[in-house]
PDB file of C-alpha atoms in Angstrom:
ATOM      1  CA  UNK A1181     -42.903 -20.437  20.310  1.00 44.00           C
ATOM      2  CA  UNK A1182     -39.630 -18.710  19.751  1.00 43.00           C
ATOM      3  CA  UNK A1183     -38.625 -15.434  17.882  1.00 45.00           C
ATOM      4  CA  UNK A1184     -35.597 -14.857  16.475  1.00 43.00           C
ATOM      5  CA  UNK A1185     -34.572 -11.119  16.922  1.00 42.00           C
ATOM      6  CA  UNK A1186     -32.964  -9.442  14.090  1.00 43.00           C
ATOM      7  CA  UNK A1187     -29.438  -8.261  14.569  1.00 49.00           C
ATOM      8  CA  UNK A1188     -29.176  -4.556  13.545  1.00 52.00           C
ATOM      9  CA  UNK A1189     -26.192  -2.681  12.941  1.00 57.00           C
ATOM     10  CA  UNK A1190     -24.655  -0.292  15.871  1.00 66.00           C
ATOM     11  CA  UNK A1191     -25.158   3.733  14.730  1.00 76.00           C
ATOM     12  CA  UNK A1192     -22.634   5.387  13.605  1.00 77.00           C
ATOM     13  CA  UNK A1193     -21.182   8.529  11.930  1.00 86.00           C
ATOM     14  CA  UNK A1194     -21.364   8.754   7.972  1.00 85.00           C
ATOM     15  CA  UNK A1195     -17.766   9.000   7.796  1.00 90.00           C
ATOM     16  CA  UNK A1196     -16.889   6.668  10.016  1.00 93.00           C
ATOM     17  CA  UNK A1197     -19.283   4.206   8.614  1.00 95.00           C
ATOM     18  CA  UNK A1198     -17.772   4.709   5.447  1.00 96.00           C
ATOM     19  CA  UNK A1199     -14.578   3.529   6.040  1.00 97.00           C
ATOM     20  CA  UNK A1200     -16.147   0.592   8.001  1.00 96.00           C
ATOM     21  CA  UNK A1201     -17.927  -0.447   4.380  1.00 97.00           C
ATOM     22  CA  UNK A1202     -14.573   0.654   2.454  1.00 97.00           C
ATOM     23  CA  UNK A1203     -12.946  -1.700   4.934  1.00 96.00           C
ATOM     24  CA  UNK A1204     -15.229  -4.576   4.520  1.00 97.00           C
ATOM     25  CA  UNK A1205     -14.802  -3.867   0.482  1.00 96.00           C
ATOM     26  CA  UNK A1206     -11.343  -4.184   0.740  1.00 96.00           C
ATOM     27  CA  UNK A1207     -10.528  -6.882   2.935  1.00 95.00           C
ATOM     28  CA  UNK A1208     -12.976  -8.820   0.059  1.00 94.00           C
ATOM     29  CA  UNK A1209     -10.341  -7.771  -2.907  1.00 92.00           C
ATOM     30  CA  UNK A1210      -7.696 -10.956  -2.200  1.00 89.00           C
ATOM     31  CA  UNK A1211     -10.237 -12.914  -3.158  1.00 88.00           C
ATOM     32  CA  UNK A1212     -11.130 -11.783  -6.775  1.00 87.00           C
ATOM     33  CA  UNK A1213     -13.192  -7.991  -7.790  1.00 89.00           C
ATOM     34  CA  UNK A1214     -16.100 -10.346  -8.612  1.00 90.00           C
ATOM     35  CA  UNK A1215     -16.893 -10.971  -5.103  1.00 92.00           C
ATOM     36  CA  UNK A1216     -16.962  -7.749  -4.080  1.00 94.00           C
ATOM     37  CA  UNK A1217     -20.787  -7.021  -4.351  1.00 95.00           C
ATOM     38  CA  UNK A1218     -23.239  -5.011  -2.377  1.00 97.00           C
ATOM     39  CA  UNK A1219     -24.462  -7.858  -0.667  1.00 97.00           C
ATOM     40  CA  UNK A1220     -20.929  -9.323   0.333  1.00 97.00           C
ATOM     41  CA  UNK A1221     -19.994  -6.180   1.369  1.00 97.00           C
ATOM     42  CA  UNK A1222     -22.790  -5.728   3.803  1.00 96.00           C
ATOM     43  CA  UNK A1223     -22.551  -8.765   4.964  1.00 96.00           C
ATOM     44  CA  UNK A1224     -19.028  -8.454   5.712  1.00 96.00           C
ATOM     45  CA  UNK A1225     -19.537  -5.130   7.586  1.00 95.00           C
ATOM     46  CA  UNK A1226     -22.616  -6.850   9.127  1.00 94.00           C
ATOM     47  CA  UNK A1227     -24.670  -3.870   8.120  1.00 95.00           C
ATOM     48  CA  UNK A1228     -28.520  -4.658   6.253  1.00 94.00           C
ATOM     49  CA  UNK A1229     -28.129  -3.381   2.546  1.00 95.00           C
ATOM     50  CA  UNK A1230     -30.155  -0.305   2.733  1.00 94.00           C
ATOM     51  CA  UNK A1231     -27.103   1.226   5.298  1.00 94.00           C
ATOM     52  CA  UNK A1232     -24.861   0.638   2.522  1.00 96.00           C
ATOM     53  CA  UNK A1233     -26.960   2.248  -0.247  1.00 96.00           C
ATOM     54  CA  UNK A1234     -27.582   5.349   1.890  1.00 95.00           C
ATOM     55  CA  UNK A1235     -23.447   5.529   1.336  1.00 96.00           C
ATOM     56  CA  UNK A1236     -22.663   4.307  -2.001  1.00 97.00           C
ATOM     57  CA  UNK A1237     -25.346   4.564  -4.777  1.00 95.00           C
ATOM     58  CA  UNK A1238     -23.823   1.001  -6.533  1.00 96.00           C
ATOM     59  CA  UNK A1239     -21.347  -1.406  -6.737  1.00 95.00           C
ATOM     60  CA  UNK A1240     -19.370   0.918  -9.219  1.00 94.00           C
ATOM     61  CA  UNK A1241     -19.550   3.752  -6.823  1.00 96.00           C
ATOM     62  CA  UNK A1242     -18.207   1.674  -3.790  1.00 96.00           C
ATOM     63  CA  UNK A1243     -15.082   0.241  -6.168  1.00 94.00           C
ATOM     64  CA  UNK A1244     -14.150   3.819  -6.948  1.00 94.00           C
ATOM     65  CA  UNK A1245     -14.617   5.300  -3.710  1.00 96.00           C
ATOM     66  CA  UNK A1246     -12.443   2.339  -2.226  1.00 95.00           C
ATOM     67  CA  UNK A1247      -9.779   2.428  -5.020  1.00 94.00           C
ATOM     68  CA  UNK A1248      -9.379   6.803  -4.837  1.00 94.00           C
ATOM     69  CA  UNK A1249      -8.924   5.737  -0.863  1.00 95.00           C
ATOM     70  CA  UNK A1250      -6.508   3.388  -1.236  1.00 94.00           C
ATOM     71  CA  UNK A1251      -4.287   4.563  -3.875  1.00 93.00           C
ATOM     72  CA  UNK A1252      -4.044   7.844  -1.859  1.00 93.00           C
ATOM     73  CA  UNK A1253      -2.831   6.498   1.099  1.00 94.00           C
ATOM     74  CA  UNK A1254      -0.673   4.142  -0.392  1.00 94.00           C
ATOM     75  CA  UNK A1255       1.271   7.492  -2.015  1.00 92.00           C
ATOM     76  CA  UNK A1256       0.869   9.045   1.413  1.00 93.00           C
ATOM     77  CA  UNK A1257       2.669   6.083   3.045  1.00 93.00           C
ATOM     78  CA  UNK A1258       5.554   6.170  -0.064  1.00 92.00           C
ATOM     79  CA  UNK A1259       5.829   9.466   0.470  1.00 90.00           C
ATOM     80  CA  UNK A1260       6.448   9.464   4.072  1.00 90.00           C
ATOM     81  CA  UNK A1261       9.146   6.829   3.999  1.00 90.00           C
ATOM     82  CA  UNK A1262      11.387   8.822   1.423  1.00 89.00           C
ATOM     83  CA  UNK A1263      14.373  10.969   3.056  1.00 86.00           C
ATOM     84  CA  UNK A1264      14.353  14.553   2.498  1.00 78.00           C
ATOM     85  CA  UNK A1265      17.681  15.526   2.626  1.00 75.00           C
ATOM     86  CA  UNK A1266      20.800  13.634   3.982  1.00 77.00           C
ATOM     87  CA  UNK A1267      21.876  16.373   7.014  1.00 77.00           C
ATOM     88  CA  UNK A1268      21.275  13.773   9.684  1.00 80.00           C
ATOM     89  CA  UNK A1269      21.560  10.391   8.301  1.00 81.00           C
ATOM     90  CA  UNK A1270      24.234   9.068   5.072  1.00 86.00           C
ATOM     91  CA  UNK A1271      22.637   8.617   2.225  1.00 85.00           C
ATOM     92  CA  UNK A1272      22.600   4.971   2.218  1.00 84.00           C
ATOM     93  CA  UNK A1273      21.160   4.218   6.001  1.00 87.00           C
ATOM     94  CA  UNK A1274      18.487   6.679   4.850  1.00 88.00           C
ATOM     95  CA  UNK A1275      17.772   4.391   1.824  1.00 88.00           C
ATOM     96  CA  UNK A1276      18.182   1.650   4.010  1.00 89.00           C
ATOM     97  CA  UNK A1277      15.916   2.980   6.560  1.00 91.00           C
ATOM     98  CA  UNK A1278      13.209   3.839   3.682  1.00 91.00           C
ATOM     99  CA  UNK A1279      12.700   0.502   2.995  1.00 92.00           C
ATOM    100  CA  UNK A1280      12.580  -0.538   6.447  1.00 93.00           C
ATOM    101  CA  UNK A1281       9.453   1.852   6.768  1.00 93.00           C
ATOM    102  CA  UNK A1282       8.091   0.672   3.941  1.00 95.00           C
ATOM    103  CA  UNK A1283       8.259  -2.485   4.379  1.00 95.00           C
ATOM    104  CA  UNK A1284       6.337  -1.647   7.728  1.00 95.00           C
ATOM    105  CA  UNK A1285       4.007   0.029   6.040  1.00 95.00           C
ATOM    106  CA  UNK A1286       2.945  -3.164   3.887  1.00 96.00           C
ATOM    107  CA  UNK A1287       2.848  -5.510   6.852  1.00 96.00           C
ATOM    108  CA  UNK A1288       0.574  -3.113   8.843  1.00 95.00           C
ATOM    109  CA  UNK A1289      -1.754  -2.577   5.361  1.00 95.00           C
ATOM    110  CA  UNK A1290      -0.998  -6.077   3.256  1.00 96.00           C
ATOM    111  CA  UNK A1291      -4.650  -6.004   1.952  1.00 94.00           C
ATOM    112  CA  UNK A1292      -3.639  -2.437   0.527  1.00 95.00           C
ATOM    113  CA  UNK A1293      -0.385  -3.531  -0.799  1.00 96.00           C
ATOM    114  CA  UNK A1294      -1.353  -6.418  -2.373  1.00 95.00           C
ATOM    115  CA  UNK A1295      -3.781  -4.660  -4.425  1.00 93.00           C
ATOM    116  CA  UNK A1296      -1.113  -2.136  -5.469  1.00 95.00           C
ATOM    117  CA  UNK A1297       1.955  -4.565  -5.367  1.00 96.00           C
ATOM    118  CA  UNK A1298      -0.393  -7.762  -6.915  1.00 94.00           C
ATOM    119  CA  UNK A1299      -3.084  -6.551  -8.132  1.00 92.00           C
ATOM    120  CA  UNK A1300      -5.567  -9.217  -8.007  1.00 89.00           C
ATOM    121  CA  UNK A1301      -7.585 -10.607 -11.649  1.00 86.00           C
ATOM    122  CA  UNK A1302     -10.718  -7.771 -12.449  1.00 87.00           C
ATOM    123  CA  UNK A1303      -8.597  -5.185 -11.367  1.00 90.00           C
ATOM    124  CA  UNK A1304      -9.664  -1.747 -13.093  1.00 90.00           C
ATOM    125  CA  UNK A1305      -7.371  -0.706 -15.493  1.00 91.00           C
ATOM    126  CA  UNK A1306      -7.882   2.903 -13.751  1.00 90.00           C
ATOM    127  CA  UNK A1307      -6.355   1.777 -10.798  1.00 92.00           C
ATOM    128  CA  UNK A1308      -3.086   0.069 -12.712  1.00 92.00           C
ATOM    129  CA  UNK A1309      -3.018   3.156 -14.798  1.00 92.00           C
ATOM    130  CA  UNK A1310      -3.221   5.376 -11.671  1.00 90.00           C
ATOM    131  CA  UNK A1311      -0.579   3.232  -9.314  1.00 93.00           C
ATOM    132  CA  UNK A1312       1.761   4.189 -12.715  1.00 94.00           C
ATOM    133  CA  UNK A1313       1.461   7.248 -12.621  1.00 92.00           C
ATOM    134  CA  UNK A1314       2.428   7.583  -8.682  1.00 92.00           C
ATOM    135  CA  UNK A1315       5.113   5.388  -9.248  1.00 94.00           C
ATOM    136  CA  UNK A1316       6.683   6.999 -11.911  1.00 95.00           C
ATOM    137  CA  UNK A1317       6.578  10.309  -9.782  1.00 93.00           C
ATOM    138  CA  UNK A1318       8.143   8.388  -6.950  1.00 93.00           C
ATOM    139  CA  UNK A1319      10.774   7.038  -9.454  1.00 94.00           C
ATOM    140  CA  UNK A1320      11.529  10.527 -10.565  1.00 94.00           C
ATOM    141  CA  UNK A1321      12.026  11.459  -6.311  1.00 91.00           C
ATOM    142  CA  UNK A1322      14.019   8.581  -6.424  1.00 91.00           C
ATOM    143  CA  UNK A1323      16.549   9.540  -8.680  1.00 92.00           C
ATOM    144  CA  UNK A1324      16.685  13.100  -7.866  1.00 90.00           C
ATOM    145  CA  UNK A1325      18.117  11.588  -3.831  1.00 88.00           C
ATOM    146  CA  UNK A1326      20.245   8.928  -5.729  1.00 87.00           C
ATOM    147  CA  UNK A1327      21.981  11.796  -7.161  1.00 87.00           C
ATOM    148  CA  UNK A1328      22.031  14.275  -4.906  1.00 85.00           C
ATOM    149  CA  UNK A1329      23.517  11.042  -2.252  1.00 83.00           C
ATOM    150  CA  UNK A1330      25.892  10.028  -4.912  1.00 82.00           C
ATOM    151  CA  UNK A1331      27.548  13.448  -4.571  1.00 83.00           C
ATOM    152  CA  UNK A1332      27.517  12.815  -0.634  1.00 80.00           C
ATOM    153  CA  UNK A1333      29.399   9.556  -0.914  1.00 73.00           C
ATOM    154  CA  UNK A1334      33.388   9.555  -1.676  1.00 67.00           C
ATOM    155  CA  UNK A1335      34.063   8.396  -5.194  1.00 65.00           C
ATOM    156  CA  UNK A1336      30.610   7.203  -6.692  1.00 68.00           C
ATOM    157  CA  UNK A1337      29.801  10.325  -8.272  1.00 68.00           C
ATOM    158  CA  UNK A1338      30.357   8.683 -11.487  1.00 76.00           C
ATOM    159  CA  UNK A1339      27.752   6.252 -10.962  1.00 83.00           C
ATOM    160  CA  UNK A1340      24.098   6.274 -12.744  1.00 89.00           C
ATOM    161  CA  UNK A1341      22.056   7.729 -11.088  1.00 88.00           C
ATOM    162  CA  UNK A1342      18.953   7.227 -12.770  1.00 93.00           C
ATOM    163  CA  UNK A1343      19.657   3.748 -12.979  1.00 94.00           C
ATOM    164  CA  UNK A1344      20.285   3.859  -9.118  1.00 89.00           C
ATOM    165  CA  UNK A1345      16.605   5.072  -8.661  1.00 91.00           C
ATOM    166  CA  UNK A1346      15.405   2.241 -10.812  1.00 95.00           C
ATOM    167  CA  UNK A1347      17.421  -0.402  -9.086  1.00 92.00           C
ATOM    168  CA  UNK A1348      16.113   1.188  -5.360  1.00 90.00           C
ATOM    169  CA  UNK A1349      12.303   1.414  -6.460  1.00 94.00           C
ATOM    170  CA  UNK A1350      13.054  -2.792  -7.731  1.00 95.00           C
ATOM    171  CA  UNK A1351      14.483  -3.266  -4.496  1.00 93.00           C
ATOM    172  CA  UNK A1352      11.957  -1.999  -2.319  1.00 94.00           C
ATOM    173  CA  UNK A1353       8.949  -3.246  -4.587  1.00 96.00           C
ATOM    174  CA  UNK A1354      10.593  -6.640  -4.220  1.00 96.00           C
ATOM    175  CA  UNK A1355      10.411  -6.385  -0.489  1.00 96.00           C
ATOM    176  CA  UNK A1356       7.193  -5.857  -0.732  1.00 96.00           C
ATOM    177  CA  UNK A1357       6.065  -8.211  -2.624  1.00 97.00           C
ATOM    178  CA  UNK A1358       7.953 -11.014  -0.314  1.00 97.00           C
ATOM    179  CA  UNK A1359       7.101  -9.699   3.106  1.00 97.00           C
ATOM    180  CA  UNK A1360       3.339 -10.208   1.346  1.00 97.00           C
ATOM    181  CA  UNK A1361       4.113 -13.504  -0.230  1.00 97.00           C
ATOM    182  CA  UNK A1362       6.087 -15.239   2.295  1.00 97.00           C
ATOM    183  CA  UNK A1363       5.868 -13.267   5.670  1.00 96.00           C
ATOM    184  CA  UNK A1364       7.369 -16.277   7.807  1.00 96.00           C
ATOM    185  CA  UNK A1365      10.345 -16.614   5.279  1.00 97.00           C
ATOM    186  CA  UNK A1366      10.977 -13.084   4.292  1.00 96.00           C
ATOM    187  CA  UNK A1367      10.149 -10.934   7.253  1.00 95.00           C
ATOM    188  CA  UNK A1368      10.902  -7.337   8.176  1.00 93.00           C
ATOM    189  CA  UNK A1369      13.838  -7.077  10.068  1.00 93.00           C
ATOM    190  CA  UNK A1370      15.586  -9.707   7.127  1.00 95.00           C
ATOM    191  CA  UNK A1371      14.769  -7.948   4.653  1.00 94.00           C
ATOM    192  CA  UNK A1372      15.784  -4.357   6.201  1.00 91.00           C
ATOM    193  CA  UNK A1373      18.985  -6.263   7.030  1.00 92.00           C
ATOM    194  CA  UNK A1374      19.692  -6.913   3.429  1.00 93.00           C
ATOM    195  CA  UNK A1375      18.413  -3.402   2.279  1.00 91.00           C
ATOM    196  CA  UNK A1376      21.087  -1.875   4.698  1.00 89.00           C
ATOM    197  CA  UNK A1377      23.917  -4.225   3.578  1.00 90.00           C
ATOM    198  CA  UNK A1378      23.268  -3.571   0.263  1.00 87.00           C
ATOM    199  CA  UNK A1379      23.296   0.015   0.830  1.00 82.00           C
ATOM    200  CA  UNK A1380      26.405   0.327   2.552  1.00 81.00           C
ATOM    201  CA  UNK A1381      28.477  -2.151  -0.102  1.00 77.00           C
ATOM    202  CA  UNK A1382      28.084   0.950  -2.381  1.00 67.00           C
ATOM    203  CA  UNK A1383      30.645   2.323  -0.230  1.00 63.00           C
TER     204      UNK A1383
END
């Protein structure tokens, strides 16, 4: 007579089995919130339930945790890309080299970016309401370098700035969006080509 012995999840840190179960929650998301469950999520991570309740009292609890996570590092990786000044680089090949490391960012993260970029049906209206508010404080960064590199480049001081920042934050959202949607068609080193031609014709 056989036995079949049950599989049992390898020990590990708190924290780092957190972000295994965040992971597992996440890579779920594509698919729909509604299949994101405690059970899917444990089976995803291949843990037994009772691991994942020691983490996250409920389904609720695991969505927020997940969405605080995700939203942060998305503004970290934003954030990162942006120049800070223009002493080493023109203004528009460091624009052009933002969106080349953004771009990056979203094909080494898509499940992350398409929940911020396409934010699948069921998503909390927190979350929208809270990838607003960072973008509208990137948009503000935005237009603060658009002017302060419109004063850097000969004759285009005159231009609108603020409409600049608008038109760079469409730009690289759009990039995005196509490097998710269509990776074979629209892939990184096209679309940082076109960023960086586009960037220069202001000249």
């Amino acid at each position: 007579m056989s036995t079949t012995r049950r599989k049992y999840a390898r020990r590990l840190p708190p924290e780092q089995r957190r972000e295994q179960l965040l992971d597992a929650a996440l890579s779920l998301i594509p698919a729909g919130f509604d299949t994101v469950t405690m059970e899917s999520v444990a089976k995803q991570a291949e843990v037994t339930k009772p691991v994942l309740y020691d983490l996250f009292a409920n389904r609720a609890d695991l969505i927020s945790a997940l969405l605080d996570r995700e939203a942060a590092r998305a503004t970290e990786q934003v954030l990162a890309a942006l120049p800070t000044d223009f002493a080493t680089r023109s203004p528009d090949d460091a624009f052009a080299d933002a969106v080349r490391v953004f771009v990056h960012a979203v094909v080494e993260a898509p499940d992350r970016w398409r929940l911020v970029l396409l934010p699948p049906e069921g998503t909390p209206h927190e979350f929208r309401d809270q990838v607003e508010l960072v973008r509208a404080g990137v948009l503000a960064q935005i237009e603060d370098l658009a002017a302060l590199g419109l004063k850097e480049l000969d004759r285009l001081d005159d231009l609108d700035s603020s409409l600049l920042g608008h038109t760079m934050l469409a730009l690289a959202e759009m990039a995005g969006r196509l490097v998710l949607t269509e990776p074979e068609k629209f892939t990184p080193d096209r679309l940082a080509a076109f960023v960086t031609r586009i960037a220069h014709g202001l000249r």
